[in-house]
Amino acid sequence: MSGAPGIDVDSVKTRILDTLGAPADAPWYAAYSGGLDSTVLVHLLARICRDTGTRLVALHADHGLHRNSGEWRRRCEARCREWGVELHSTRLELSNAGGLGPEGRARAARYHWFREVAGEDAWLFTAHHRRDQAETLIERLTRGSGPRGLRGIVPVKHIHGMHVARPLLDTPREAIQAYAGQHRLRWVDDDSNLDSYFTRNYIRNQVLPVLAQRWPDIETALGRSARVMADAQQILDEEAADGLSRAGDRPVRGDPSLEIAALRSAGPARRRNMLQHWIHRETGASPGFARLNRISRALERYPEDGGGLRWPPVDLRLFRDRLYLVRPWPAPDNALTWDLNTPLRIGECMVLSARESTGAGLKKDAVAGGVRVVFRRGGEKCRLPARRHRHKLKHVLQESGVPPWQRPRIPLIVVAGEIAAIAGLACCDPFAAGPGEPGLEISVDYPKRGAPVAE
Protein backbone atom coordinates (compact mmCIF):
# COMPACT_ATOMS: atom_id res chain seq x y z
CA MET A 1 0.00 0.00 0.00
CA SER A 2 1.74 3.16 -1.15
CA GLY A 3 1.99 6.24 0.97
CA ALA A 4 0.89 9.77 0.08
CA PRO A 5 2.59 13.15 0.68
CA GLY A 6 2.70 13.70 4.42
CA ILE A 7 0.59 10.63 5.26
CA ASP A 8 1.98 7.12 5.29
CA VAL A 9 -1.06 4.88 4.93
CA ASP A 10 0.71 1.83 6.31
CA SER A 11 1.62 3.82 9.44
CA VAL A 12 -2.00 4.85 9.89
CA LYS A 13 -3.05 1.23 9.51
CA THR A 14 -0.52 0.13 12.14
CA ARG A 15 -1.64 2.90 14.48
CA ILE A 16 -5.28 1.83 14.18
CA LEU A 17 -4.70 -1.89 14.63
CA ASP A 18 -1.80 -1.94 17.09
CA THR A 19 -1.70 1.38 18.98
CA LEU A 20 -5.43 2.15 19.17
CA GLY A 21 -6.40 -1.52 19.25
CA ALA A 22 -9.29 -1.52 16.77
CA PRO A 23 -10.28 -5.05 15.68
CA ALA A 24 -10.10 -5.74 11.94
CA ASP A 25 -12.86 -8.36 12.12
CA ALA A 26 -15.56 -5.93 13.33
CA PRO A 27 -17.13 -3.03 11.40
CA TRP A 28 -15.47 0.38 11.49
CA TYR A 29 -17.64 3.48 11.50
CA ALA A 30 -16.42 6.90 10.36
CA ALA A 31 -17.99 10.26 11.20
CA TYR A 32 -18.28 11.92 7.79
CA SER A 33 -19.34 15.57 7.63
CA GLY A 34 -18.16 16.06 4.06
CA GLY A 35 -15.43 18.56 4.95
CA LEU A 36 -11.75 18.20 4.03
CA ASP A 37 -10.65 16.35 7.17
CA SER A 38 -13.42 13.75 7.28
CA THR A 39 -13.21 13.25 3.51
CA VAL A 40 -9.53 12.32 3.84
CA LEU A 41 -10.34 10.09 6.82
CA VAL A 42 -13.01 8.10 4.95
CA HIS A 43 -10.81 7.78 1.85
CA LEU A 44 -7.90 6.54 4.00
CA LEU A 45 -10.05 4.09 5.94
CA ALA A 46 -11.55 2.75 2.70
CA ARG A 47 -8.06 1.90 1.44
CA ILE A 48 -7.08 0.28 4.73
CA CYS A 49 -10.34 -1.70 4.95
CA ARG A 50 -9.88 -3.08 1.44
CA ASP A 51 -6.52 -4.38 2.61
CA THR A 52 -7.79 -5.86 5.90
CA GLY A 53 -11.21 -7.05 4.68
CA THR A 54 -12.93 -4.85 7.26
CA ARG A 55 -16.42 -3.48 6.68
CA LEU A 56 -16.45 0.34 6.64
CA VAL A 57 -19.59 2.41 7.28
CA ALA A 58 -19.58 6.20 6.90
CA LEU A 59 -22.06 8.12 9.07
CA HIS A 60 -23.34 11.52 7.95
CA ALA A 61 -25.56 13.57 10.24
CA ASP A 62 -27.38 16.56 8.73
CA HIS A 63 -28.05 18.96 11.60
CA GLY A 64 -30.03 21.39 9.47
CA LEU A 65 -28.00 24.31 10.86
CA HIS A 66 -26.58 25.45 7.51
CA ARG A 67 -28.50 26.53 4.44
CA ASN A 68 -26.47 24.11 2.27
CA SER A 69 -26.67 21.09 4.57
CA GLY A 70 -28.94 19.19 2.18
CA GLU A 71 -26.45 19.63 -0.67
CA TRP A 72 -23.61 18.47 1.62
CA ARG A 73 -25.54 15.30 2.34
CA ARG A 74 -25.96 14.58 -1.39
CA ARG A 75 -22.24 15.12 -2.00
CA CYS A 76 -21.33 12.71 0.77
CA GLU A 77 -23.63 10.13 -0.78
CA ALA A 78 -21.95 10.65 -4.17
CA ARG A 79 -18.42 10.28 -2.75
CA CYS A 80 -19.31 7.07 -0.92
CA ARG A 81 -20.85 5.57 -4.07
CA GLU A 82 -17.67 6.47 -5.94
CA TRP A 83 -15.46 4.79 -3.31
CA GLY A 84 -17.71 1.80 -2.70
CA VAL A 85 -18.27 2.79 0.94
CA GLU A 86 -21.51 2.05 2.78
CA LEU A 87 -23.15 5.27 3.99
CA HIS A 88 -25.85 5.89 6.59
CA SER A 89 -27.23 9.42 6.75
CA THR A 90 -29.97 11.15 8.68
CA ARG A 91 -31.55 14.54 9.34
CA LEU A 92 -31.36 15.27 13.06
CA GLU A 93 -33.95 17.08 15.15
CA LEU A 94 -32.17 19.17 17.77
CA SER A 95 -33.64 19.57 21.24
CA ASN A 96 -33.43 22.84 23.18
CA ALA A 97 -33.14 20.92 26.48
CA GLY A 98 -30.08 20.60 28.64
CA GLY A 99 -28.80 24.19 28.60
CA LEU A 100 -26.47 23.51 25.62
CA GLY A 101 -25.73 25.90 22.81
CA PRO A 102 -26.40 25.04 19.15
CA GLU A 103 -23.04 23.27 18.73
CA GLY A 104 -23.47 21.33 21.97
CA ARG A 105 -26.98 20.23 21.03
CA ALA A 106 -25.78 19.19 17.58
CA ARG A 107 -22.92 17.17 19.04
CA ALA A 108 -25.17 15.44 21.57
CA ALA A 109 -27.72 14.54 18.90
CA ARG A 110 -25.00 13.39 16.53
CA TYR A 111 -23.39 11.01 19.01
CA HIS A 112 -26.77 9.69 20.12
CA TRP A 113 -27.52 8.79 16.50
CA PHE A 114 -24.04 7.32 15.99
CA ARG A 115 -24.69 5.03 18.94
CA GLU A 116 -28.10 4.01 17.58
CA VAL A 117 -26.61 3.00 14.24
CA ALA A 118 -23.31 1.51 15.39
CA GLY A 119 -24.41 -0.10 18.66
CA GLU A 120 -22.63 -0.95 21.89
CA ASP A 121 -18.81 -1.12 21.83
CA ALA A 122 -18.60 -0.07 18.19
CA TRP A 123 -15.45 1.58 16.84
CA LEU A 124 -16.12 5.10 15.57
CA PHE A 125 -13.34 7.06 13.87
CA THR A 126 -13.21 10.85 13.75
CA ALA A 127 -10.90 13.11 11.76
CA HIS A 128 -9.35 15.16 14.60
CA HIS A 129 -5.78 16.17 13.76
CA ARG A 130 -2.85 18.04 15.29
CA ARG A 131 -4.29 21.52 14.74
CA ASP A 132 -7.57 20.48 16.37
CA GLN A 133 -5.52 19.40 19.38
CA ALA A 134 -3.73 22.75 19.54
CA GLU A 135 -7.01 24.68 19.30
CA THR A 136 -8.52 22.53 22.04
CA LEU A 137 -5.66 23.19 24.46
CA ILE A 138 -5.71 26.95 23.85
CA GLU A 139 -9.49 27.06 24.36
CA ARG A 140 -9.25 25.11 27.61
CA LEU A 141 -6.42 27.30 28.88
CA THR A 142 -8.75 30.28 28.51
CA ARG A 143 -11.28 28.45 30.71
CA GLY A 144 -8.71 27.71 33.42
CA SER A 145 -8.84 23.95 32.90
CA GLY A 146 -6.70 21.58 34.95
CA PRO A 147 -4.85 18.44 33.84
CA ARG A 148 -8.03 16.63 32.77
CA GLY A 149 -8.94 19.38 30.33
CA LEU A 150 -5.38 20.08 29.24
CA ARG A 151 -4.77 16.50 28.17
CA GLY A 152 -6.84 17.65 25.20
CA ILE A 153 -8.33 15.22 22.72
CA VAL A 154 -7.21 11.70 23.57
CA PRO A 155 -6.36 9.15 20.84
CA VAL A 156 -9.12 6.72 21.86
CA LYS A 157 -11.89 7.12 24.41
CA HIS A 158 -15.10 5.39 25.46
CA ILE A 159 -17.89 7.84 24.65
CA HIS A 160 -21.61 7.06 24.74
CA GLY A 161 -20.79 3.35 24.87
CA MET A 162 -18.54 3.48 21.78
CA HIS A 163 -14.79 3.41 21.23
CA VAL A 164 -14.11 6.78 19.60
CA ALA A 165 -10.69 6.74 17.90
CA ARG A 166 -8.64 9.54 16.31
CA PRO A 167 -6.00 7.95 14.06
CA LEU A 168 -4.93 11.33 12.58
CA LEU A 169 -4.47 13.14 15.90
CA ASP A 170 -0.71 13.61 15.39
CA THR A 171 -1.08 14.45 11.68
CA PRO A 172 -0.43 18.05 10.55
CA ARG A 173 -3.23 19.75 8.64
CA GLU A 174 -0.78 20.37 5.79
CA ALA A 175 -0.35 16.60 5.35
CA ILE A 176 -4.12 16.16 5.16
CA GLN A 177 -4.33 18.88 2.50
CA ALA A 178 -1.47 17.28 0.54
CA TYR A 179 -3.19 13.88 0.63
CA ALA A 180 -6.44 15.40 -0.64
CA GLY A 181 -4.57 17.13 -3.45
CA GLN A 182 -2.72 13.99 -4.58
CA HIS A 183 -5.94 11.96 -4.75
CA ARG A 184 -7.98 14.83 -6.25
CA LEU A 185 -10.54 14.55 -3.47
CA ARG A 186 -13.55 16.82 -3.42
CA TRP A 187 -15.12 18.13 -0.23
CA VAL A 188 -17.53 20.78 1.02
CA ASP A 189 -16.43 24.06 2.59
CA ASP A 190 -18.38 25.41 5.55
CA ASP A 191 -18.21 29.20 5.30
CA SER A 192 -19.22 29.50 8.98
CA ASN A 193 -15.65 28.41 9.81
CA LEU A 194 -14.54 31.91 8.75
CA ASP A 195 -16.72 33.63 11.36
CA SER A 196 -14.33 34.50 14.20
CA TYR A 197 -17.24 35.33 16.50
CA PHE A 198 -17.13 31.68 17.59
CA THR A 199 -14.30 30.83 20.00
CA ARG A 200 -12.83 27.91 18.05
CA ASN A 201 -12.85 29.90 14.82
CA TYR A 202 -11.22 32.87 16.58
CA ILE A 203 -8.43 30.64 17.87
CA ARG A 204 -8.01 29.02 14.45
CA ASN A 205 -8.10 32.24 12.41
CA GLN A 206 -6.61 34.84 14.76
CA VAL A 207 -4.63 33.25 17.61
CA LEU A 208 -2.78 30.24 16.18
CA PRO A 209 -1.37 32.10 13.14
CA VAL A 210 0.14 34.76 15.43
CA LEU A 211 1.64 32.15 17.76
CA ALA A 212 3.04 30.22 14.79
CA GLN A 213 4.86 33.33 13.56
CA ARG A 214 6.83 33.42 16.82
CA TRP A 215 6.94 29.66 17.47
CA PRO A 216 6.63 27.71 14.19
CA ASP A 217 6.39 24.39 16.06
CA ILE A 218 3.61 25.58 18.39
CA GLU A 219 1.20 22.80 17.33
CA THR A 220 3.81 20.11 18.00
CA ALA A 221 4.67 21.68 21.37
CA LEU A 222 1.02 21.84 22.44
CA GLY A 223 0.54 18.21 21.42
CA ARG A 224 3.51 17.28 23.59
CA SER A 225 1.99 19.19 26.53
CA ALA A 226 -1.28 17.29 26.02
CA ARG A 227 0.53 13.97 26.30
CA VAL A 228 2.32 15.09 29.49
CA MET A 229 -0.99 16.22 30.97
CA ALA A 230 -2.57 12.88 30.04
CA ASP A 231 0.12 11.12 32.10
CA ALA A 232 -0.45 13.49 35.00
CA GLN A 233 -4.21 12.92 34.87
CA GLN A 234 -3.72 9.16 34.86
CA ILE A 235 -1.72 9.43 38.09
CA LEU A 236 -4.41 11.67 39.62
CA ASP A 237 -7.13 9.23 38.55
CA GLU A 238 -5.33 6.29 40.14
CA GLU A 239 -4.88 8.26 43.38
CA ALA A 240 -8.55 9.28 43.33
CA ALA A 241 -9.78 5.73 42.67
CA ASP A 242 -7.78 4.46 45.63
CA GLY A 243 -9.27 7.14 47.87
CA LEU A 244 -12.82 6.49 46.67
CA SER A 245 -12.49 2.78 47.45
CA ARG A 246 -11.78 3.76 51.05
CA ALA A 247 -14.70 6.20 51.06
CA GLY A 248 -17.45 3.57 50.69
CA ASP A 249 -17.96 4.26 46.99
CA ARG A 250 -21.25 2.52 46.18
CA PRO A 251 -24.70 3.26 44.77
CA VAL A 252 -27.67 3.51 47.12
CA ARG A 253 -30.94 2.87 45.27
CA GLY A 254 -29.28 3.91 42.03
CA ASP A 255 -27.59 7.06 43.33
CA PRO A 256 -23.77 6.95 43.61
CA SER A 257 -22.70 7.82 47.15
CA LEU A 258 -19.65 8.32 49.39
CA GLU A 259 -19.03 8.46 53.14
CA ILE A 260 -18.74 12.04 54.31
CA ALA A 261 -16.33 11.15 57.15
CA ALA A 262 -13.86 9.53 54.73
CA LEU A 263 -13.98 12.54 52.43
CA ARG A 264 -13.40 14.87 55.35
CA SER A 265 -10.35 12.89 56.46
CA ALA A 266 -8.62 13.63 53.15
CA GLY A 267 -6.81 16.92 52.71
CA PRO A 268 -8.55 19.63 50.63
CA ALA A 269 -6.48 18.98 47.48
CA ARG A 270 -6.97 15.19 47.60
CA ARG A 271 -10.67 15.67 48.41
CA ARG A 272 -11.17 17.92 45.37
CA ASN A 273 -9.34 15.38 43.19
CA MET A 274 -11.54 12.54 44.50
CA LEU A 275 -14.71 14.55 43.91
CA GLN A 276 -13.64 15.62 40.44
CA HIS A 277 -12.78 12.05 39.45
CA TRP A 278 -16.05 10.69 40.90
CA ILE A 279 -18.27 13.31 39.26
CA HIS A 280 -16.55 12.93 35.90
CA ARG A 281 -16.80 9.14 36.07
CA GLU A 282 -20.53 9.27 36.78
CA THR A 283 -21.68 12.20 34.64
CA GLY A 284 -18.95 13.10 32.18
CA ALA A 285 -18.94 16.63 33.62
CA SER A 286 -15.81 18.29 35.02
CA PRO A 287 -16.67 20.90 37.65
CA GLY A 288 -14.17 23.73 37.96
CA PHE A 289 -12.13 24.64 41.03
CA ALA A 290 -14.76 26.99 42.50
CA ARG A 291 -17.54 24.39 42.44
CA LEU A 292 -15.29 21.65 43.79
CA ASN A 293 -14.17 23.97 46.57
CA ARG A 294 -17.76 24.80 47.42
CA ILE A 295 -18.78 21.19 47.98
CA SER A 296 -15.46 20.50 49.74
CA ARG A 297 -16.22 23.25 52.27
CA ALA A 298 -19.77 21.95 52.72
CA LEU A 299 -18.33 18.53 53.59
CA GLU A 300 -16.02 20.11 56.18
CA ARG A 301 -18.94 21.90 57.84
CA TYR A 302 -21.42 19.02 57.71
CA PRO A 303 -23.93 18.67 59.41
CA GLU A 304 -24.07 22.41 60.09
CA ASP A 305 -23.93 22.96 56.34
CA GLY A 306 -26.41 20.61 54.71
CA GLY A 307 -26.17 22.23 51.32
CA GLY A 308 -24.95 20.54 48.20
CA LEU A 309 -24.30 21.56 44.64
CA ARG A 310 -26.93 21.97 41.93
CA TRP A 311 -25.15 22.37 38.62
CA PRO A 312 -26.69 20.39 35.74
CA PRO A 313 -25.91 17.61 35.10
CA VAL A 314 -24.51 17.48 38.65
CA ASP A 315 -26.80 17.39 41.69
CA LEU A 316 -24.92 16.64 44.93
CA ARG A 317 -26.72 16.28 48.27
CA LEU A 318 -25.69 15.41 51.81
CA PHE A 319 -27.91 13.11 53.87
CA ARG A 320 -27.27 10.98 56.94
CA ASP A 321 -23.48 10.98 56.72
CA ARG A 322 -23.29 10.27 52.99
CA LEU A 323 -22.77 12.42 49.93
CA TYR A 324 -25.10 11.48 47.08
CA LEU A 325 -24.92 12.23 43.40
CA VAL A 326 -28.60 12.37 42.51
CA ARG A 327 -29.69 10.65 39.33
CA PRO A 328 -32.70 12.20 37.58
CA TRP A 329 -35.46 9.64 37.38
CA PRO A 330 -39.06 10.52 36.52
CA ALA A 331 -41.48 8.03 38.05
CA PRO A 332 -44.14 6.69 35.65
CA ASP A 333 -47.50 8.42 35.95
CA ASN A 334 -49.56 5.30 35.41
CA ALA A 335 -49.78 2.04 37.32
CA LEU A 336 -47.92 -0.89 35.79
CA THR A 337 -49.22 -4.46 35.69
CA TRP A 338 -46.78 -7.19 36.71
CA ASP A 339 -47.28 -10.97 36.75
CA LEU A 340 -44.13 -11.51 38.91
CA ASN A 341 -43.01 -14.38 36.66
CA THR A 342 -40.47 -12.31 34.74
CA PRO A 343 -38.51 -9.20 35.71
CA LEU A 344 -40.30 -5.90 35.19
CA ARG A 345 -38.14 -3.18 33.63
CA ILE A 346 -39.21 0.37 34.47
CA GLY A 347 -37.62 2.78 32.05
CA GLU A 348 -33.83 2.50 31.81
CA CYS A 349 -33.19 2.90 35.52
CA MET A 350 -34.99 0.18 37.45
CA VAL A 351 -35.76 -3.55 37.28
CA LEU A 352 -38.10 -5.41 39.67
CA SER A 353 -37.65 -9.14 40.24
CA ALA A 354 -39.46 -11.74 42.37
CA ARG A 355 -37.64 -14.67 43.98
CA GLU A 356 -39.32 -17.65 45.64
CA SER A 357 -38.69 -17.98 49.38
CA THR A 358 -40.11 -19.51 52.54
CA GLY A 359 -41.35 -17.38 55.42
CA ALA A 360 -40.26 -14.15 53.76
CA GLY A 361 -41.63 -11.70 51.22
CA LEU A 362 -45.20 -11.63 49.97
CA LYS A 363 -47.56 -14.55 50.44
CA LYS A 364 -47.37 -16.44 47.20
CA ASP A 365 -51.07 -17.23 47.20
CA ALA A 366 -52.00 -13.58 47.78
CA VAL A 367 -50.25 -12.43 44.60
CA ALA A 368 -51.04 -15.39 42.34
CA GLY A 369 -53.11 -13.17 40.07
CA GLY A 370 -50.36 -10.58 39.62
CA VAL A 371 -49.93 -7.13 41.11
CA ARG A 372 -49.88 -3.48 40.18
CA VAL A 373 -46.81 -1.29 40.64
CA VAL A 374 -47.35 2.36 41.53
CA PHE A 375 -45.30 5.22 42.98
CA ARG A 376 -45.93 7.65 45.81
CA ARG A 377 -48.35 10.48 45.33
CA GLY A 378 -48.72 11.34 49.01
CA GLY A 379 -50.97 10.18 51.86
CA GLU A 380 -50.41 6.42 51.41
CA LYS A 381 -50.50 4.17 54.49
CA CYS A 382 -49.56 0.60 55.30
CA ARG A 383 -49.22 -1.68 58.36
CA LEU A 384 -45.87 -3.32 58.86
CA PRO A 385 -45.67 -6.81 60.42
CA ALA A 386 -45.74 -6.89 64.24
CA ARG A 387 -47.26 -3.41 64.39
CA ARG A 388 -50.74 -2.72 65.63
CA HIS A 389 -51.54 0.34 63.54
CA ARG A 390 -51.15 1.56 60.02
CA HIS A 391 -48.50 4.20 59.42
CA LYS A 392 -48.08 6.86 56.81
CA LEU A 393 -45.70 5.72 54.11
CA LYS A 394 -43.79 8.98 54.56
CA HIS A 395 -42.91 8.02 58.15
CA VAL A 396 -41.96 4.46 57.17
CA LEU A 397 -39.55 5.76 54.54
CA GLN A 398 -38.10 8.27 56.99
CA GLU A 399 -37.48 5.51 59.54
CA SER A 400 -35.81 3.42 56.84
CA GLY A 401 -33.35 6.22 56.08
CA VAL A 402 -34.55 6.79 52.51
CA PRO A 403 -33.41 10.25 51.35
CA PRO A 404 -36.30 12.62 50.57
CA TRP A 405 -35.55 12.85 46.84
CA GLN A 406 -35.61 9.03 46.50
CA ARG A 407 -38.99 8.52 48.17
CA PRO A 408 -41.09 9.28 45.06
CA ARG A 409 -39.18 6.60 43.13
CA ILE A 410 -39.73 3.72 45.61
CA PRO A 411 -41.99 1.13 43.87
CA LEU A 412 -45.14 0.18 45.76
CA ILE A 413 -46.67 -3.25 45.17
CA VAL A 414 -50.45 -3.03 45.23
CA VAL A 415 -52.92 -5.92 45.62
CA ALA A 416 -56.68 -5.34 45.56
CA GLY A 417 -56.19 -1.61 46.06
CA GLU A 418 -53.93 -1.98 49.15
CA ILE A 419 -50.19 -1.54 49.50
CA ALA A 420 -48.80 -5.05 49.89
CA ALA A 421 -45.09 -4.19 49.84
CA ILE A 422 -42.62 -1.35 49.67
CA ALA A 423 -40.28 -2.89 47.11
CA GLY A 424 -36.81 -3.47 48.44
CA LEU A 425 -37.76 -2.41 51.98
CA ALA A 426 -40.68 -4.22 53.60
CA CYS A 427 -43.89 -6.20 53.15
CA CYS A 428 -47.17 -5.08 54.70
CA ASP A 429 -49.79 -7.04 56.59
CA PRO A 430 -51.89 -8.97 55.77
CA PHE A 431 -49.78 -9.81 52.68
CA ALA A 432 -46.49 -10.71 54.41
CA ALA A 433 -45.59 -14.42 54.37
CA GLY A 434 -45.55 -16.04 57.81
CA PRO A 435 -43.10 -18.69 59.14
CA GLY A 436 -42.92 -21.69 56.80
CA GLU A 437 -45.29 -20.05 54.32
CA PRO A 438 -44.36 -19.93 50.59
CA GLY A 439 -43.42 -16.38 49.63
CA LEU A 440 -42.01 -14.15 46.94
CA GLU A 441 -39.28 -11.67 47.84
CA ILE A 442 -39.27 -8.53 45.70
CA SER A 443 -35.90 -7.02 44.82
CA VAL A 444 -35.07 -3.77 43.04
CA ASP A 445 -32.04 -3.45 40.80
CA TYR A 446 -30.71 -0.25 39.29
CA PRO A 447 -28.80 -0.83 36.02
CA LYS A 448 -25.66 1.23 35.84
CA ARG A 449 -25.95 4.09 33.47
CA GLY A 450 -22.90 5.13 31.50
CA ALA A 451 -21.70 8.71 31.69
CA PRO A 452 -22.31 10.88 28.58
CA VAL A 453 -18.65 11.71 28.33
CA ALA A 454 -17.92 14.99 26.64
CA GLU A 455 -14.62 16.10 25.17
Coordinates of N, CA and C in Angstrom, one line a residue, residues 1 10 13 17 45-54:
M1 N 0.9 -1.2 0.0 CA 0.0 0.0 0.0 C 0.9 1.2 0.0
D10 N 0.4 3.0 5.5 CA 0.7 1.8 6.3 C 0.9 2.2 7.8
K13 N -2.5 2.6 9.3 CA -3.0 1.2 9.5 C -2.5 0.6 10.8
L17 N -4.6 -0.5 14.2 CA -4.7 -1.9 14.6 C -3.9 -2.2 15.9
L45 N -9.5 5.3 5.3 CA -10.0 4.1 5.9 C -10.5 3.1 4.9
A46 N -11.1 3.6 3.8 CA -11.6 2.8 2.7 C -10.4 2.0 2.1
R47 N -9.2 2.6 2.0 CA -8.1 1.9 1.4 C -7.6 0.8 2.4
I48 N -7.5 1.2 3.7 CA -7.1 0.3 4.7 C -8.0 -0.9 4.8
C49 N -9.3 -0.6 4.8 CA -10.3 -1.7 4.9 C -10.3 -2.7 3.8
R50 N -10.0 -2.2 2.6 CA -9.9 -3.1 1.4 C -8.7 -4.0 1.7
D51 N -7.7 -3.6 2.3 CA -6.5 -4.4 2.6 C -6.8 -5.4 3.7
T52 N -7.6 -5.0 4.7 CA -7.8 -5.9 5.9 C -9.1 -6.7 5.8
G53 N -9.9 -6.4 4.8 CA -11.2 -7.0 4.7 C -12.2 -6.6 5.7
T54 N -12.0 -5.4 6.2 CA -12.9 -4.9 7.3 C -14.1 -4.1 6.6

